[in-house]
Amino acid sequence: MLVFTRKRNEAIMIGDGIEIRVLRVGREGVRIGVTAPPAVAVHRREIYDQICEENRTAAGTATAAHILVERLRRFAGQTQPPPSAPTRG
């Protein structure tokens, strides 16, 4: 982990487009501001962890969806009409 010491109104840059600025320092914590391009998601860590957990849960249901799709394919294969008999011309 890279560690910085910053004072109020000082900032660090990540790449060319992400700025993290110290807005206020108090007894209860530090208030920071983040400026980032719209394509970069910025979350508090606890929110980010919740998103990751939701994604893992959703991926688990994708497996259930895959099982359902396979069952439907097998069912469809059983119910398809037999190939038509050759016709006499």
XYZ file of C-alpha atoms in Angstrom:
89
model
C 0.000 0.000 0.000
C 1.257 3.424 -0.888
C 0.820 5.814 2.031
C 0.667 9.614 1.763
C 0.664 12.376 4.305
C -1.592 15.216 3.173
C -2.955 18.352 4.780
C -6.317 19.998 4.210
C -6.848 21.051 0.573
C -3.937 18.944 -0.609
C -4.583 16.182 -3.095
C -3.143 13.144 -4.731
C -3.659 12.124 -8.342
C -4.294 8.620 -9.621
C -3.503 8.452 -13.283
C -4.551 11.468 -15.321
C -8.171 11.674 -14.252
C -8.698 10.774 -10.607
C -8.072 13.294 -7.868
C -8.480 12.617 -4.172
C -8.482 15.764 -2.063
C -8.517 16.182 1.712
C -11.419 18.521 2.469
C -11.513 18.465 6.244
C -9.736 16.748 9.093
C -11.603 16.265 12.350
C -11.613 14.141 15.472
C -14.127 11.706 14.015
C -12.481 11.260 10.640
C -11.264 12.792 7.448
C -13.566 14.178 4.778
C -12.219 13.569 1.312
C -13.417 14.520 -2.120
C -12.963 12.339 -5.167
C -13.041 13.622 -8.716
C -13.114 10.869 -11.298
C -14.347 10.304 -14.846
C -17.959 9.042 -15.054
C -16.753 5.648 -16.252
C -14.881 5.065 -12.989
C -17.062 3.733 -10.192
C -16.311 5.296 -6.818
C -17.754 3.687 -3.694
C -17.111 3.556 0.026
C -15.461 0.235 0.831
C -18.492 -1.160 2.673
C -20.713 -0.407 -0.345
C -18.172 -1.922 -2.710
C -18.125 -5.116 -0.604
C -21.946 -5.300 -0.747
C -21.873 -4.913 -4.532
C -19.313 -7.720 -4.809
C -21.450 -9.984 -2.616
C -24.546 -9.231 -4.709
C -22.592 -10.034 -7.866
C -21.438 -13.360 -6.386
C -25.041 -14.174 -5.462
C -26.253 -13.246 -8.935
C -23.553 -15.413 -10.489
C -24.832 -18.304 -8.364
C -28.313 -17.848 -9.743
C -26.831 -17.840 -13.237
C -25.903 -21.465 -12.591
C -29.503 -22.168 -11.641
C -30.607 -20.399 -14.815
C -28.173 -22.523 -16.821
C -29.656 -25.710 -15.321
C -33.144 -24.490 -16.221
C -32.085 -23.763 -19.805
C -30.600 -27.264 -20.156
C -33.781 -28.852 -18.799
C -35.901 -26.825 -21.222
C -33.684 -27.880 -24.122
C -34.043 -31.531 -23.166
C -37.797 -31.104 -22.798
C -38.004 -29.389 -26.181
C -35.973 -32.204 -27.735
C -38.455 -34.769 -26.367
C -41.513 -32.917 -27.613
C -40.358 -32.076 -31.131
C -42.325 -33.901 -33.819
C -40.471 -36.758 -35.466
C -38.817 -35.980 -38.782
C -41.297 -36.204 -41.614
C -41.341 -39.322 -43.723
C -40.101 -39.005 -47.289
C -42.899 -38.213 -49.670
C -43.526 -40.015 -52.924
C -43.397 -37.753 -55.878
